[in-house]
């Protein structure tokens, strides 16, 4: 009853000044709209850019690095065990680039509960023959099914089907830049030369576009067995095992563990791509700062409108107090006004923010760098709406609190005397 | 004795701005139930100041104030607000209606605040009060769409809504023409005679004062006759 009466009075004051109130509410609406749209867009953009890397990059890559043997002859000599060794002109040995005992490693990874999946890979350096010209390129042997499910391989196949790599013998998918240089299209047959001088004929079954031009100019894909054949290597010859984890944050620890366990090199995604996380967090920080700044500005709008209202309604406040409303009641009346402006403006802002995000989502955004993206990316995370609502509530609460407090302190005697 | 409504004991008040001056000195008097008292004196003698103290709105004084034989605390704002709501009715020189609401709602507000009766009952009582003052036909008009004399009568109806122990007025007729002043005076008189309502009214008008039951006269912050 008492609350109802105060809300009733607040409503009366609000309606009497509905134009100014609306202006204050529109301020909140505008800032929440921009906050939602900005965060949705920025976060969509972040996801996109991160996805560009994270989707395609394994969480842990197991490989054998080319490096000098840690056990040089002198280190094996007992006489010089404690001495410092100076060895000049040390060379990387011709140790195998393939992963030793890859079948056992893959079995172990398969049984690891923390692993989402893995795919094997091997890489060959080849020359693509185009008449007289040889174009240097790289050919990766991949398993298209696993590559597709774990690393979104299919997202980057702009024409053709990745599955054809296994279905059609001696088939290849070319990077877009490479295909353009070779003037080939799907169905054509191209010729390659291996570093050992052997020639192969391969049928083009797809075009690949990663978005990174340097890669698209040199990269090509074939099935694992095709590349093993090109390199004339046995079927257990694998240079990379790409592991995807259930929880990406475990990657650094698990990479170290695998290094120990399998006696190979293992690199985690955080070490390999540290710069991307920095980029995303800075973009997020900027969006939040802009959004919160907008809200604070809206808060000042509410502060002003309430101050003005209180100044205009001095007489009403004095009479309310004279007839038995306490300072607390008066404060609550003005708090109701502030909060209803905030909640009403905030809710409209959420709706408009959703609308604006949807509109941005429809704007065409075609760039050669991002083949699968047709419109601006938007992340419709409910978190942003929640944060927006909570912030609009708190800014209006604080913006209202000071004027409401002032109103509660008004001395009716001074007002009544002043007449 | 038991029907003393208002009692002032040794009330002193000072203003410190710009220098410390005493505006009320050793005020002692009491008002009994059903009395129609007028408070007069020269301009600047401290009548309004005394009324604000008696109304509990001004707590910056020395001495004791008893309303309904209960001593008023000086530092319990919500309690004093409740006292004003339930036991005191106010009529000021200016009407102070809330322009956002209609006449009926203005009269109802202190009743709704008291929360003793349901909204329907408060509305019924408000219409009763408006009838006593002969302005029930204005009930649904917006507060700023009625004349000055009518506004003052609305303010009296509002003062009556919670059946207060005492009605206090600071020159309630000061802003009205002769006809309306007489009308308001007649209302006060009727309230006192017919409804046994206690009234304490500050006035400058000697003919007004002469027709009340009792005159309290002030000079330089002191009561010289009561
Ligand atoms: N806030 C204040 N600070 C300082 N002095 C004040 C203040 N308010 C009133 N006074 C002084 O106190 C004295 C009493 O004022 P008060 O308003 O009570 O007089 P009054 O009897 O009601 O006069 P009037 O008949 O003209 O209304 C006056 O001399 C006035 O100047
Ligand atoms: Mg006065």
mmCIF file of N, CA and C in Angstrom, chain B residues 154-222:
data_model
loop_
_atom_site.group_PDB
_atom_site.id
_atom_site.type_symbol
_atom_site.label_atom_id
_atom_site.label_comp_id
_atom_site.label_asym_id
_atom_site.label_seq_id
_atom_site.Cartn_x
_atom_site.Cartn_y
_atom_site.Cartn_z
ATOM 1 N N UNK B 154 -9.688 23.570 -0.611
ATOM 2 C CA UNK B 154 -9.167 22.215 -0.858
ATOM 3 C C UNK B 154 -8.081 21.899 0.176
ATOM 4 N N UNK B 155 -7.223 22.924 0.433
ATOM 5 C CA UNK B 155 -6.142 22.720 1.406
ATOM 6 C C UNK B 155 -6.726 22.429 2.790
ATOM 7 N N UNK B 156 -7.840 23.079 3.137
ATOM 8 C CA UNK B 156 -8.464 22.818 4.447
ATOM 9 C C UNK B 156 -9.017 21.390 4.477
ATOM 10 N N UNK B 157 -9.644 20.982 3.369
ATOM 11 C CA UNK B 157 -10.157 19.607 3.293
ATOM 12 C C UNK B 157 -9.015 18.616 3.474
ATOM 13 N N UNK B 158 -7.882 18.929 2.845
ATOM 14 C CA UNK B 158 -6.723 18.038 2.972
ATOM 15 C C UNK B 158 -6.250 17.989 4.429
ATOM 16 N N UNK B 159 -6.261 19.170 5.097
ATOM 17 C CA UNK B 159 -5.828 19.214 6.499
ATOM 18 C C UNK B 159 -6.754 18.368 7.375
ATOM 19 N N UNK B 160 -8.034 18.231 6.950
ATOM 20 C CA UNK B 160 -9.018 17.529 7.776
ATOM 21 C C UNK B 160 -9.029 16.021 7.566
ATOM 22 N N UNK B 161 -8.399 15.537 6.495
ATOM 23 C CA UNK B 161 -8.637 14.168 6.045
ATOM 24 C C UNK B 161 -8.350 13.112 7.105
ATOM 25 N N UNK B 162 -7.317 13.317 7.937
ATOM 26 C CA UNK B 162 -6.995 12.290 8.933
ATOM 27 C C UNK B 162 -7.575 12.602 10.312
ATOM 28 N N UNK B 163 -8.613 13.467 10.360
ATOM 29 C CA UNK B 163 -9.218 13.896 11.628
ATOM 30 C C UNK B 163 -8.145 14.301 12.632
ATOM 31 N N UNK B 164 -7.364 15.353 12.313
ATOM 32 C CA UNK B 164 -6.219 15.700 13.164
ATOM 33 C C UNK B 164 -6.675 16.240 14.518
ATOM 34 N N UNK B 165 -5.768 16.148 15.509
ATOM 35 C CA UNK B 165 -6.055 16.725 16.812
ATOM 36 C C UNK B 165 -6.122 18.239 16.726
ATOM 37 N N UNK B 166 -5.294 18.788 15.835
ATOM 38 C CA UNK B 166 -5.248 20.253 15.750
ATOM 39 C C UNK B 166 -4.978 20.680 14.310
ATOM 40 N N UNK B 167 -5.610 21.779 13.940
ATOM 41 C CA UNK B 167 -5.301 22.367 12.633
ATOM 42 C C UNK B 167 -4.510 23.639 12.878
ATOM 43 N N UNK B 168 -3.371 23.755 12.197
ATOM 44 C CA UNK B 168 -2.556 24.957 12.327
ATOM 45 C C UNK B 168 -2.600 25.700 11.010
ATOM 46 N N UNK B 169 -2.671 27.035 11.112
ATOM 47 C CA UNK B 169 -2.697 27.828 9.881
ATOM 48 C C UNK B 169 -1.807 29.036 10.024
ATOM 49 N N UNK B 170 -1.003 29.310 9.004
ATOM 50 C CA UNK B 170 -0.177 30.526 8.999
ATOM 51 C C UNK B 170 -0.778 31.498 8.003
ATOM 52 N N UNK B 171 -1.510 32.443 8.516
ATOM 53 C CA UNK B 171 -2.209 33.439 7.699
ATOM 54 C C UNK B 171 -2.958 32.794 6.533
ATOM 55 N N UNK B 172 -3.855 31.886 6.828
ATOM 56 C CA UNK B 172 -4.537 31.170 5.741
ATOM 57 C C UNK B 172 -5.431 32.079 4.909
ATOM 58 N N UNK B 173 -5.790 33.248 5.463
ATOM 59 C CA UNK B 173 -6.648 34.135 4.683
ATOM 60 C C UNK B 173 -5.849 35.305 4.132
ATOM 61 N N UNK B 174 -4.548 35.308 4.390
ATOM 62 C CA UNK B 174 -3.704 36.448 4.032
ATOM 63 C C UNK B 174 -3.677 36.748 2.552
ATOM 64 N N UNK B 175 -3.953 35.758 1.754
ATOM 65 C CA UNK B 175 -3.813 35.923 0.321
ATOM 66 C C UNK B 175 -5.173 36.006 -0.373
ATOM 67 N N UNK B 176 -6.246 36.106 0.452
ATOM 68 C CA UNK B 176 -7.592 36.042 -0.133
ATOM 69 C C UNK B 176 -8.300 37.387 -0.004
ATOM 70 N N UNK B 177 -9.284 37.610 -0.892
ATOM 71 C CA UNK B 177 -10.074 38.845 -0.781
ATOM 72 C C UNK B 177 -11.058 38.714 0.387
ATOM 73 N N UNK B 178 -11.743 39.820 0.688
ATOM 74 C CA UNK B 178 -12.628 39.877 1.854
ATOM 75 C C UNK B 178 -13.648 38.741 1.836
ATOM 76 N N UNK B 179 -14.265 38.551 0.677
ATOM 77 C CA UNK B 179 -15.342 37.562 0.577
ATOM 78 C C UNK B 179 -14.818 36.157 0.892
ATOM 79 N N UNK B 180 -13.693 35.832 0.257
ATOM 80 C CA UNK B 180 -13.127 34.500 0.474
ATOM 81 C C UNK B 180 -12.581 34.349 1.884
ATOM 82 N N UNK B 181 -12.000 35.428 2.441
ATOM 83 C CA UNK B 181 -11.515 35.362 3.823
ATOM 84 C C UNK B 181 -12.664 35.030 4.759
ATOM 85 N N UNK B 182 -13.780 35.714 4.546
ATOM 86 C CA UNK B 182 -14.938 35.469 5.404
ATOM 87 C C UNK B 182 -15.408 34.034 5.281
ATOM 88 N N UNK B 183 -15.391 33.556 4.045
ATOM 89 C CA UNK B 183 -15.816 32.185 3.789
ATOM 90 C C UNK B 183 -14.947 31.201 4.564
ATOM 91 N N UNK B 184 -13.596 31.425 4.461
ATOM 92 C CA UNK B 184 -12.663 30.532 5.147
ATOM 93 C C UNK B 184 -12.840 30.645 6.660
ATOM 94 N N UNK B 185 -13.023 31.893 7.129
ATOM 95 C CA UNK B 185 -13.226 32.048 8.579
ATOM 96 C C UNK B 185 -14.467 31.300 9.041
ATOM 97 N N UNK B 186 -15.542 31.444 8.265
ATOM 98 C CA UNK B 186 -16.785 30.749 8.632
ATOM 99 C C UNK B 186 -16.576 29.240 8.696
ATOM 100 N N UNK B 187 -15.789 28.748 7.785
ATOM 101 C CA UNK B 187 -15.499 27.305 7.797
ATOM 102 C C UNK B 187 -14.794 26.915 9.085
ATOM 103 N N UNK B 188 -13.763 27.698 9.450
ATOM 104 C CA UNK B 188 -13.028 27.404 10.689
ATOM 105 C C UNK B 188 -13.976 27.434 11.877
ATOM 106 N N UNK B 189 -14.795 28.448 11.896
ATOM 107 C CA UNK B 189 -15.720 28.645 13.011
ATOM 108 C C UNK B 189 -16.658 27.441 13.124
ATOM 109 N N UNK B 190 -17.165 27.032 11.946
ATOM 110 C CA UNK B 190 -18.079 25.888 11.929
ATOM 111 C C UNK B 190 -17.380 24.617 12.396
ATOM 112 N N UNK B 191 -16.117 24.458 11.946
ATOM 113 C CA UNK B 191 -15.356 23.263 12.351
ATOM 114 C C UNK B 191 -15.226 23.226 13.867
ATOM 115 N N UNK B 192 -14.967 24.433 14.444
ATOM 116 C CA UNK B 192 -14.800 24.494 15.892
ATOM 117 C C UNK B 192 -16.118 24.234 16.611
ATOM 118 N N UNK B 193 -17.163 24.890 16.136
ATOM 119 C CA UNK B 193 -18.443 24.803 16.843
ATOM 120 C C UNK B 193 -19.138 23.469 16.610
ATOM 121 N N UNK B 194 -19.230 23.062 15.338
ATOM 122 C CA UNK B 194 -19.999 21.851 15.023
ATOM 123 C C UNK B 194 -19.213 20.569 15.249
ATOM 124 N N UNK B 195 -17.922 20.618 14.900
ATOM 125 C CA UNK B 195 -17.144 19.373 14.931
ATOM 126 C C UNK B 195 -16.152 19.328 16.086
ATOM 127 N N UNK B 196 -16.181 20.375 16.953
ATOM 128 C CA UNK B 196 -15.297 20.440 18.107
ATOM 129 C C UNK B 196 -13.817 20.332 17.711
ATOM 130 N N UNK B 197 -13.502 20.909 16.541
ATOM 131 C CA UNK B 197 -12.141 20.847 16.005
ATOM 132 C C UNK B 197 -11.261 21.897 16.688
ATOM 133 N N UNK B 198 -10.059 21.486 17.108
ATOM 134 C CA UNK B 198 -9.111 22.428 17.697
ATOM 135 C C UNK B 198 -8.371 23.161 16.579
ATOM 136 N N UNK B 199 -8.219 24.473 16.724
ATOM 137 C CA UNK B 199 -7.537 25.252 15.674
ATOM 138 C C UNK B 199 -6.566 26.250 16.287
ATOM 139 N N UNK B 200 -5.419 26.407 15.656
ATOM 140 C CA UNK B 200 -4.452 27.445 16.061
ATOM 141 C C UNK B 200 -4.056 28.194 14.798
ATOM 142 N N UNK B 201 -4.532 29.433 14.688
ATOM 143 C CA UNK B 201 -4.380 30.155 13.431
ATOM 144 C C UNK B 201 -3.614 31.462 13.648
ATOM 145 N N UNK B 202 -2.525 31.634 12.891
ATOM 146 C CA UNK B 202 -1.787 32.903 12.909
ATOM 147 C C UNK B 202 -2.509 33.879 11.999
ATOM 148 N N UNK B 203 -2.758 35.071 12.497
ATOM 149 C CA UNK B 203 -3.429 36.047 11.623
ATOM 150 C C UNK B 203 -2.987 37.469 11.930
ATOM 151 N N UNK B 204 -3.109 38.321 10.922
ATOM 152 C CA UNK B 204 -2.845 39.750 11.077
ATOM 153 C C UNK B 204 -4.132 40.540 11.196
ATOM 154 N N UNK B 205 -5.209 39.829 10.869
ATOM 155 C CA UNK B 205 -6.499 40.500 10.720
ATOM 156 C C UNK B 205 -7.185 40.599 12.083
ATOM 157 N N UNK B 206 -7.298 41.827 12.669
ATOM 158 C CA UNK B 206 -7.841 41.971 14.023
ATOM 159 C C UNK B 206 -9.287 41.486 14.103
ATOM 160 N N UNK B 207 -10.082 41.704 13.028
ATOM 161 C CA UNK B 207 -11.483 41.283 13.079
ATOM 162 C C UNK B 207 -11.575 39.760 13.089
ATOM 163 N N UNK B 208 -10.625 39.116 12.386
ATOM 164 C CA UNK B 208 -10.558 37.649 12.394
ATOM 165 C C UNK B 208 -10.271 37.172 13.812
ATOM 166 N N UNK B 209 -9.205 37.793 14.396
ATOM 167 C CA UNK B 209 -8.790 37.371 15.737
ATOM 168 C C UNK B 209 -9.917 37.586 16.748
ATOM 169 N N UNK B 210 -10.592 38.711 16.614
ATOM 170 C CA UNK B 210 -11.622 39.065 17.594
ATOM 171 C C UNK B 210 -12.740 38.037 17.654
ATOM 172 N N UNK B 211 -12.978 37.368 16.549
ATOM 173 C CA UNK B 211 -14.096 36.430 16.523
ATOM 174 C C UNK B 211 -13.709 35.006 16.977
ATOM 175 N N UNK B 212 -12.416 34.796 17.308
ATOM 176 C CA UNK B 212 -12.022 33.459 17.769
ATOM 177 C C UNK B 212 -12.259 33.342 19.270
ATOM 178 N N UNK B 213 -12.108 32.109 19.799
ATOM 179 C CA UNK B 213 -12.347 31.907 21.231
ATOM 180 C C UNK B 213 -11.306 32.594 22.090
ATOM 181 N N UNK B 214 -10.094 32.632 21.597
ATOM 182 C CA UNK B 214 -8.993 33.060 22.457
ATOM 183 C C UNK B 214 -7.908 33.659 21.586
ATOM 184 N N UNK B 215 -7.247 34.708 22.061
ATOM 185 C CA UNK B 215 -6.185 35.357 21.293
ATOM 186 C C UNK B 215 -4.882 35.236 22.069
ATOM 187 N N UNK B 216 -3.852 34.737 21.394
ATOM 188 C CA UNK B 216 -2.525 34.752 22.007
ATOM 189 C C UNK B 216 -1.753 35.863 21.313
ATOM 190 N N UNK B 217 -1.200 36.789 22.109
ATOM 191 C CA UNK B 217 -0.526 37.918 21.506
ATOM 192 C C UNK B 217 0.968 37.834 21.748
ATOM 193 N N UNK B 218 1.713 38.110 20.698
ATOM 194 C CA UNK B 218 3.175 38.019 20.813
ATOM 195 C C UNK B 218 3.809 39.360 20.559
ATOM 196 N N UNK B 219 4.972 39.553 21.169
ATOM 197 C CA UNK B 219 5.762 40.745 20.868
ATOM 198 C C UNK B 219 7.225 40.395 21.089
ATOM 199 N N UNK B 220 8.024 40.660 20.094
ATOM 200 C CA UNK B 220 9.467 40.414 20.197
ATOM 201 C C UNK B 220 9.821 39.019 20.710
ATOM 202 N N UNK B 221 9.125 38.033 20.212
ATOM 203 C CA UNK B 221 9.474 36.655 20.566
ATOM 204 C C UNK B 221 8.934 36.192 21.897
ATOM 205 N N UNK B 222 8.113 37.060 22.533
ATOM 206 C CA UNK B 222 7.535 36.644 23.821
ATOM 207 C C UNK B 222 6.019 36.671 23.714
#
